[in-house]
């Protein structure tokens, strides 16, 4: 008799394991190797996967009892729990009025320069209480879970003063302990220059380096430090200065790079050994080569380009062909991407980035886990990993991306526990 298991998912039409990419992010052709098992099963004990394979084999290897939870995934698709490696989850207010401005032709940096955009959300977030921020973010997380996200990176960056940045990160820490979606926190104090430093942006950089970063590191509230390296926001020199200080304090690095203007952010991320470089709509050929030769994961955010009504998307095909490890994320935020559904991002990635469905699966699972330093424990279905999985009511994995905007998630399991189940489809 095999070992006794707590949870057995069996009979999956397609079980997509994405196994075998935990040491290195997947690149090039390997991004299409997603390890499909038909009539597949996953057995779980104490939150970890103990067996993966064909249902008959797994049933022979493990023992079930009366208290084993069984999930019959007949006719359904099972993926590793989706990982969203770039969100700005904690904020107050909303900016639906920007929709009208954008339709009328206003640019993103133009709205920011007029004191709107990020700075509007900063005003609302500073004014909001801790509980309000927490409950708002909890609501968004519930939506994310219902769309299959089991882990998300969360950035601060709508405080832009020490007190509110710390408040934001504390909200993320508390939410990470009190609802199912696992959260990985990032300090993004250098998201914009706040109005009180408008005439002296360098003094704000000094505040980030001398006061905010040490306070965040001391409190152990962030794993990563990120900077919005962009024309009119933070220059490559300022970015280098901030990220250097972060690294000395033991934080790992991320970078909002080459989103609107090509400033060499990709090259800088590779040079600094950043864990990820994100956006990359305007990445140059040398930037692509630099990322391909590095361990830095490129996190692409096509929902942002879509919401900004951009005509140019990140050159994903070129990046994959050149050997860049590509991940995908929602960039969920109140301005440039009020989208927190990874299945929607996946559908846009197929159509606008021309990524194949198998590459997209890799990009929201194992490569996304690499982008937040969690690939040793998340992002694939293989023995030893945490049992995070999502069951889609779909006949094939391609169908998940094909049904843009569909609500296909049937069941979500986090660390071996069923944390979300779809209710019946009947009208009430
Ligand atoms: O990643 N680019 C900078 N920051 C966010 C947008 C934040 C906002 O508009 O509120 C982004 O797109
Ligand atoms: Fe962002």
Coordinates of C-alpha atoms and ligand atoms in Angstrom, one line a residue:
X1 CA 0.0 0.0 0.0
X2 CA 1.2 3.5 -0.9
X3 CA 1.2 6.5 1.3
X4 CA -2.1 7.9 2.6
X5 CA -3.1 11.1 0.8
X6 CA -5.3 14.1 1.8
X7 CA -6.4 15.1 -1.7
X8 CA -6.6 13.2 -4.9
X9 CA -7.5 14.9 -8.2
X10 CA -8.1 12.4 -10.9
X11 CA -9.4 11.7 -14.4
X12 CA -8.4 15.1 -15.7
X13 CA -9.0 15.4 -19.5
X14 CA -5.7 17.3 -19.7
X15 CA -3.4 17.6 -16.8
X16 CA -0.7 20.2 -17.7
X17 CA 2.3 19.7 -15.4
X18 CA 4.9 22.2 -16.8
X19 CA 7.3 19.9 -14.9
X20 CA 11.1 20.1 -15.3
X21 CA 11.8 23.8 -15.3
X22 CA 12.4 24.6 -11.7
X23 CA 16.2 25.3 -11.8
X24 CA 16.1 27.7 -14.8
X25 CA 13.3 29.6 -16.5
X26 CA 12.2 28.1 -19.8
X27 CA 13.4 29.7 -23.0
X28 CA 12.8 29.3 -26.7
X29 CA 11.3 26.0 -27.8
X30 CA 11.3 24.8 -24.2
X31 CA 8.6 27.3 -23.5
X32 CA 6.2 25.0 -25.4
X33 CA 7.0 21.9 -23.4
X34 CA 4.1 21.8 -21.0
X35 CA 4.0 18.1 -20.1
X36 CA 0.5 17.1 -20.8
X37 CA -0.9 13.9 -19.2
X38 CA -4.3 12.7 -20.5
X39 CA -6.6 11.1 -17.8
X40 CA -4.2 12.6 -15.3
X41 CA -4.1 12.6 -11.5
X42 CA -2.3 14.5 -8.7
X43 CA -2.0 13.2 -5.2
X44 CA -1.4 15.6 -2.2
X45 CA -0.3 15.1 1.3
X46 CA 0.1 17.8 3.9
X47 CA -0.1 20.5 1.2
X48 CA 2.5 19.0 -1.1
X49 CA 2.3 17.0 -4.2
X50 CA 3.4 13.4 -3.7
X51 CA 2.5 11.8 -7.0
X52 CA 1.6 13.0 -10.6
X53 CA 0.8 10.8 -13.5
X54 CA -2.0 8.8 -15.2
X55 CA -4.9 8.2 -13.0
X56 CA -4.5 4.4 -12.9
X57 CA -0.8 4.7 -11.9
X58 CA -1.3 7.3 -9.2
X59 CA -4.2 5.3 -7.7
X60 CA -1.9 2.3 -7.5
X61 CA 0.8 4.3 -5.8
X62 CA -1.2 6.0 -3.1
X63 CA -3.8 5.2 -0.5
X64 CA -7.1 7.1 -0.1
X65 CA -9.3 7.1 3.0
X66 CA -12.7 8.4 4.1
X67 CA -11.2 11.8 4.8
X68 CA -9.4 12.1 1.4
X69 CA -10.9 14.9 -0.7
X70 CA -11.4 13.6 -4.2
X71 CA -11.8 15.9 -7.2
X72 CA -13.1 14.3 -10.4
X73 CA -11.7 16.4 -13.2
X74 CA -13.2 14.3 -16.0
X75 CA -13.5 16.4 -19.2
X76 CA -11.6 19.3 -17.6
X77 CA -8.2 20.9 -17.8
X78 CA -5.9 21.2 -14.8
X79 CA -3.0 23.7 -14.7
X80 CA -0.6 24.6 -11.9
X81 CA -2.1 27.5 -9.9
X82 CA -1.6 30.7 -11.9
X83 CA 1.2 33.0 -10.7
X84 CA 0.7 36.8 -11.3
X85 CA 4.2 38.2 -11.0
X86 CA 3.4 42.0 -11.3
X87 CA 0.5 43.7 -9.6
X88 CA -0.1 47.0 -7.8
X89 CA -2.8 45.5 -5.7
X90 CA -3.0 47.9 -2.8
X91 CA -4.6 51.3 -3.6
X92 CA -7.6 53.4 -2.9
X93 CA -10.1 54.8 -5.4
X94 CA -10.4 54.2 -9.1
X95 CA -9.7 56.2 -12.3
X96 CA -12.5 55.3 -14.8
X97 CA -12.5 59.0 -15.9
X98 CA -9.1 58.3 -17.6
X99 CA -11.0 56.0 -20.0
X100 CA -12.7 59.1 -21.5
X101 CA -9.4 61.1 -21.6
X102 CA -7.6 58.2 -23.3
X103 CA -10.4 57.8 -25.9
X104 CA -10.0 61.6 -26.5
X105 CA -6.3 61.0 -27.2
X106 CA -4.5 61.9 -23.9
X107 CA -1.2 60.1 -23.4
X108 CA -0.3 58.2 -20.1
X109 CA 2.7 60.4 -19.3
X110 CA 0.7 63.5 -20.2
X111 CA -2.0 62.7 -17.7
X112 CA 0.8 62.0 -15.1
X113 CA 2.6 65.3 -15.9
X114 CA -0.8 67.2 -15.3
X115 CA -0.8 65.8 -11.7
X116 CA -3.3 63.0 -12.5
X117 CA -2.7 59.3 -13.1
X118 CA -0.5 57.7 -10.4
X119 CA -0.6 60.9 -8.4
X120 CA -4.4 60.9 -8.2
X121 CA -4.2 57.4 -6.7
X122 CA -1.5 58.6 -4.3
X123 CA -3.9 61.3 -2.9
X124 CA -6.6 58.7 -2.4
X125 CA -4.3 56.1 -0.9
X126 CA -2.7 58.5 1.6
X127 CA -6.2 59.5 2.7
X128 CA -7.4 56.0 3.1
X129 CA -7.2 54.1 6.4
X130 CA -5.5 50.8 6.8
X131 CA -8.7 48.8 7.1
X132 CA -10.2 50.4 4.0
X133 CA -7.1 49.6 1.9
X134 CA -7.1 46.0 3.2
X135 CA -10.7 45.3 2.5
X136 CA -10.6 46.8 -0.9
X137 CA -7.5 44.7 -1.8
X138 CA -9.2 41.6 -0.3
X139 CA -12.1 42.1 -2.7
X140 CA -9.7 42.2 -5.7
X141 CA -7.9 39.1 -4.4
X142 CA -11.2 37.2 -4.3
X143 CA -11.8 38.0 -7.9
X144 CA -8.3 36.9 -8.8
X145 CA -8.7 33.6 -7.0
X146 CA -11.9 33.0 -8.9
X147 CA -9.9 33.4 -12.1
X148 CA -7.2 30.9 -11.0
X149 CA -4.5 33.1 -9.5
X150 CA -3.0 31.3 -6.4
X151 CA 0.1 33.6 -6.0
X152 CA 0.7 37.2 -6.8
X153 CA 3.4 39.7 -6.4
X154 CA 2.2 43.0 -4.8
X155 CA 3.9 46.3 -5.1
X156 CA 3.6 49.4 -2.9
X157 CA 4.0 52.7 -4.7
X158 CA 0.9 54.7 -4.1
X159 CA 2.1 56.2 -0.8
X160 CA 5.3 57.9 -1.9
X161 CA 5.9 58.8 1.7
X162 CA 7.5 56.6 4.3
X163 CA 4.4 56.2 6.4
X164 CA 2.0 55.3 3.6
X165 CA 4.5 53.0 1.8
X166 CA 4.9 51.0 5.1
X167 CA 1.1 51.0 5.5
X168 CA 0.7 49.5 2.1
X169 CA 3.3 46.8 2.7
X170 CA 1.7 46.0 6.0
X171 CA -1.7 45.6 4.3
X172 CA 0.0 43.1 1.9
X173 CA 1.6 41.2 4.7
X174 CA -1.6 40.9 6.6
X175 CA -3.6 39.8 3.5
X176 CA -0.9 37.2 2.8
X177 CA -1.8 35.6 6.1
X178 CA -5.5 36.0 6.0
X179 CA -6.8 34.9 2.6
X180 CA -5.8 32.1 0.2
X181 CA -3.8 33.9 -2.5
X182 CA -0.1 33.9 -1.5
X183 CA 1.5 37.3 -1.8
X184 CA 5.1 38.3 -2.5
X185 CA 5.8 41.9 -1.6
X186 CA 7.8 44.5 -3.5
X187 CA 8.8 48.0 -2.4
X188 CA 8.1 50.5 -5.2
X189 CA 8.7 53.8 -3.5
X190 CA 10.2 55.0 -6.7
X191 CA 6.9 54.8 -8.6
X192 CA 6.5 58.5 -9.2
X193 CA 7.9 61.8 -7.8
X194 CA 5.3 63.0 -5.3
X195 CA 4.0 66.6 -5.6
X196 CA 5.9 67.9 -2.6
X197 CA 9.2 67.0 -4.4
X198 CA 8.1 68.2 -7.8
X199 CA 10.8 70.9 -7.9
X200 CA 13.5 68.7 -6.4
X201 CA 13.1 65.1 -7.6
X202 CA 16.7 64.2 -6.5
X203 CA 15.7 64.9 -2.9
X204 CA 12.9 62.3 -3.3
X205 CA 15.4 59.8 -4.6
X206 CA 17.5 60.5 -1.4
X207 CA 14.5 60.0 0.8
X208 CA 13.8 56.6 -0.9
X209 CA 17.4 55.6 -0.4
X210 CA 18.1 57.0 3.0
X211 CA 14.8 56.6 4.8
X212 CA 12.2 54.4 3.1
X213 CA 14.4 51.5 2.0
X214 CA 16.1 51.1 5.4
X215 CA 12.7 51.2 7.1
X216 CA 11.2 48.7 4.7
X217 CA 14.2 46.4 5.0
X218 CA 14.3 46.7 8.8
X219 CA 10.6 45.7 9.1
X220 CA 11.2 42.8 6.7
X221 CA 8.2 44.0 4.6
X222 CA 9.6 43.4 1.1
X223 CA 11.4 40.8 -0.9
X224 CA 12.0 42.9 -3.9
X225 CA 12.7 46.6 -4.8
X226 CA 11.3 48.0 -8.1
X227 CA 11.7 51.3 -9.8
X228 CA 9.6 53.0 -12.6
X229 CA 12.5 53.8 -14.9
X230 CA 10.9 56.0 -17.5
X231 CA 11.3 59.4 -19.2
X232 CA 10.2 62.1 -16.9
X233 CA 9.9 59.7 -13.9
X234 CA 13.2 58.1 -12.7
X235 CA 16.3 58.1 -15.0
X236 CA 18.5 55.1 -15.5
X237 CA 21.1 56.8 -13.2
X238 CA 18.6 57.3 -10.4
X239 CA 17.3 53.7 -10.9
X240 CA 20.9 52.4 -10.6
X241 CA 21.4 54.4 -7.4
X242 CA 18.1 53.2 -5.8
X243 CA 18.6 49.5 -6.8
X244 CA 22.2 49.5 -5.7
X245 CA 21.1 50.7 -2.2
X246 CA 18.3 48.0 -2.2
X247 CA 20.7 45.3 -3.0
X248 CA 23.0 46.3 -0.2
X249 CA 20.1 46.0 2.2
X250 CA 19.4 42.4 1.0
X251 CA 16.5 43.0 -1.4
X252 CA 16.3 41.5 -4.8
X253 CA 15.6 43.6 -7.8
X254 CA 12.9 44.3 -10.4
X255 CA 12.5 47.1 -12.9
X256 CA 9.7 48.8 -14.8
X257 CA 11.8 48.9 -18.0
X258 CA 11.4 50.4 -21.5
X259 CA 7.6 50.8 -21.3
X260 CA 7.0 54.1 -23.0
X261 CA 10.4 55.3 -24.0
X262 CA 13.4 53.1 -24.7
X263 CA 15.9 54.1 -22.0
X264 CA 18.0 50.9 -21.9
X265 CA 16.1 49.5 -18.9
X266 CA 16.4 45.9 -20.2
X267 CA 20.2 46.3 -20.4
X268 CA 20.3 47.8 -16.9
X269 CA 18.2 45.0 -15.4
X270 CA 20.5 42.4 -17.0
X271 CA 23.6 44.2 -15.8
X272 CA 22.3 44.5 -12.2
X273 CA 21.2 40.8 -12.2
X274 CA 17.6 41.8 -11.6
X275 CA 15.1 38.9 -11.1
X276 CA 12.8 40.5 -13.6
X277 CA 12.5 43.3 -16.1
X278 CA 8.9 44.2 -16.7
X279 CA 6.8 45.9 -19.6
X280 CA 9.6 46.1 -22.3
X281 CA 7.3 47.4 -25.0
X282 CA 10.1 49.5 -26.4
X283 CA 13.0 47.1 -25.7
X284 CA 15.9 47.5 -28.2
X285 CA 17.8 44.7 -30.0
X286 CA 20.8 45.1 -27.6
X287 CA 18.3 44.9 -24.7
X288 CA 16.9 41.7 -26.1
X289 CA 20.4 40.2 -26.4
X290 CA 21.3 41.4 -22.9
X291 CA 18.2 39.7 -21.4
X292 CA 18.8 36.5 -23.4
X293 CA 22.3 36.2 -22.0
X294 CA 21.1 36.8 -18.4
X295 CA 19.0 35.1 -15.8
X296 CA 16.5 38.0 -15.7
X297 CA 13.0 37.1 -16.6
X298 CA 11.1 39.4 -19.0
X299 CA 7.6 40.0 -17.5
X300 CA 5.3 41.2 -20.3
X301 CA 2.0 43.0 -19.5
X302 CA -0.2 43.0 -22.6
X303 CA -3.3 44.0 -20.8
X304 CA -1.6 47.3 -20.0
X305 CA -0.9 48.0 -23.7
X306 CA -4.5 47.0 -24.5
X307 CA -5.9 49.4 -21.8
X308 CA -3.6 52.2 -22.8
X309 CA -4.9 51.7 -26.3
X310 CA -1.4 51.3 -27.6
X311 CA -0.7 50.1 -31.1
X312 CA 2.7 48.6 -30.3
X313 CA 3.0 45.6 -28.0
X314 CA 6.2 44.1 -26.5
X315 CA 8.0 42.1 -29.2
X316 CA 7.4 38.8 -27.5
X317 CA 8.0 36.6 -30.6
X318 CA 11.4 38.2 -31.2
X319 CA 12.3 37.8 -27.5
X320 CA 11.3 34.1 -27.4
X321 CA 13.2 33.4 -30.6
X322 CA 16.3 35.1 -29.2
X323 CA 16.2 33.1 -26.0
X324 CA 14.7 35.5 -23.5
X325 CA 12.7 33.8 -20.7
X326 CA 9.2 35.3 -20.9
X327 CA 6.6 35.5 -18.2
X328 CA 3.2 37.3 -18.3
X329 CA 1.4 39.3 -15.6
X330 CA -1.7 41.5 -15.2
X331 CA 0.0 44.7 -13.9
X332 CA -3.3 45.1 -12.0
X333 CA -3.5 48.8 -11.0
X334 CA -6.2 51.6 -11.1
X335 CA -4.7 53.3 -14.1
X336 CA -2.9 51.5 -16.9
X337 CA -4.4 48.1 -16.2
X338 CA -7.6 47.7 -14.2
X339 CA -7.4 44.0 -15.2
X340 CA -6.8 41.3 -12.5
X341 CA -7.8 38.3 -14.6
X342 CA -4.9 36.2 -15.8
X343 CA -7.0 34.2 -18.2
X344 CA -7.9 37.5 -19.9
X345 CA -4.2 38.4 -20.0
X346 CA -3.5 35.0 -21.5
X347 CA -6.1 35.5 -24.2
X348 CA -4.7 38.9 -25.1
X349 CA -1.1 37.5 -25.1
X350 CA -2.1 35.0 -27.8
X351 CA -3.8 37.6 -30.0
X352 CA -1.5 40.6 -29.6
X353 CA 1.9 39.1 -28.6
X354 CA 1.3 36.2 -30.9
X355 CA 2.4 33.8 -28.2
X356 CA 1.2 30.2 -28.7
X357 CA -1.1 28.8 -26.0
X358 CA 1.6 26.4 -24.7
X359 CA 4.1 29.3 -24.4
X360 CA 1.4 31.3 -22.5
X361 CA 0.9 28.5 -20.1
X362 CA 4.6 28.4 -19.3
X363 CA 4.6 32.2 -18.9
X364 CA 1.9 32.3 -16.2
X365 CA 3.2 29.2 -14.3
X366 CA 6.8 28.2 -14.0
X367 CA 8.4 31.3 -15.7
X368 CA 6.1 33.6 -13.6
X369 CA 7.3 31.7 -10.5
X370 CA 10.9 32.4 -11.5
X371 CA 10.0 36.0 -11.9
X372 CA 9.3 36.2 -8.2
X373 CA 11.9 33.8 -7.0
X374 CA 9.5 31.0 -6.1
X375 CA 10.1 28.4 -8.9
X376 CA 11.7 25.9 -6.4
X377 CA 8.3 25.5 -4.7
X378 CA 5.6 26.8 -7.1
X379 CA 4.7 27.0 -10.8
X380 CA 4.5 23.3 -11.8
X381 CA 2.9 20.1 -10.8
X382 CA 5.6 17.7 -9.6
X383 CA 6.4 15.8 -6.5
X384 CA 7.8 18.0 -3.7
X385 CA 6.1 21.2 -4.9
X386 CA 3.3 22.9 -3.0
X387 CA -0.1 21.7 -4.3
X388 CA -1.5 24.8 -6.0
X389 CA -3.7 23.9 -8.9
X390 CA -6.6 25.2 -10.9
X391 CA -9.3 23.2 -12.7
X392 CA -10.8 24.8 -15.8
X393 CA -14.1 23.7 -17.2
X394 CA -12.6 23.4 -20.7
X395 CA -12.0 20.6 -23.2
X396 CA -8.4 21.6 -23.9
X397 CA -5.9 24.1 -22.5
X398 CA -6.1 26.1 -25.7
X399 CA -9.8 26.7 -25.0
X400 CA -8.9 28.7 -21.8
X401 CA -7.3 31.3 -24.1
X402 CA -9.7 31.0 -26.9
X403 CA -12.7 31.9 -24.7
X404 CA -11.6 35.4 -24.1
X405 CA -13.5 36.8 -21.1
X406 CA -15.1 33.5 -20.2
X407 CA -15.5 32.4 -16.6
X408 CA -14.1 28.9 -16.8
X409 CA -12.5 28.3 -13.4
X410 CA -14.2 25.3 -11.7
X411 CA -12.0 24.6 -8.7
X412 CA -8.9 26.2 -7.1
X413 CA -6.6 24.3 -4.7
X414 CA -4.0 26.2 -2.7
X415 CA -1.5 24.3 -0.6
X416 CA -3.6 21.2 -0.9
X417 CA -6.9 22.8 0.2
X418 CA -9.9 23.5 -1.9
X419 CA -10.2 27.3 -1.6
X420 CA -12.6 28.1 -4.4
X421 CA -15.4 26.2 -6.2
X422 CA -17.7 27.4 -8.9
X423 CA -21.4 27.5 -8.0
X424 CA -24.0 26.1 -10.4
X425 CA -24.7 27.9 -13.6
X426 CA -28.4 27.9 -13.1
X427 CA -30.1 31.3 -12.8
X428 CA -31.4 32.3 -9.4
Ligands
LIG1 O1 3.0 49.4 -14.3 N1 4.1 52.1 -15.2 C1 3.9 52.5 -14.0 N2 3.1 52.0 -13.1 C2 2.0 51.3 -13.4 C3 0.8 52.2 -13.6 C4 0.3 52.7 -12.4 C5 -0.8 53.6 -12.5 O2 -1.2 54.1 -13.6 O3 -1.5 53.9 -11.5 C6 2.2 50.3 -14.5 O4 1.6 50.4 -15.6
LIG2 FE1 3.5 48.1 -13.1

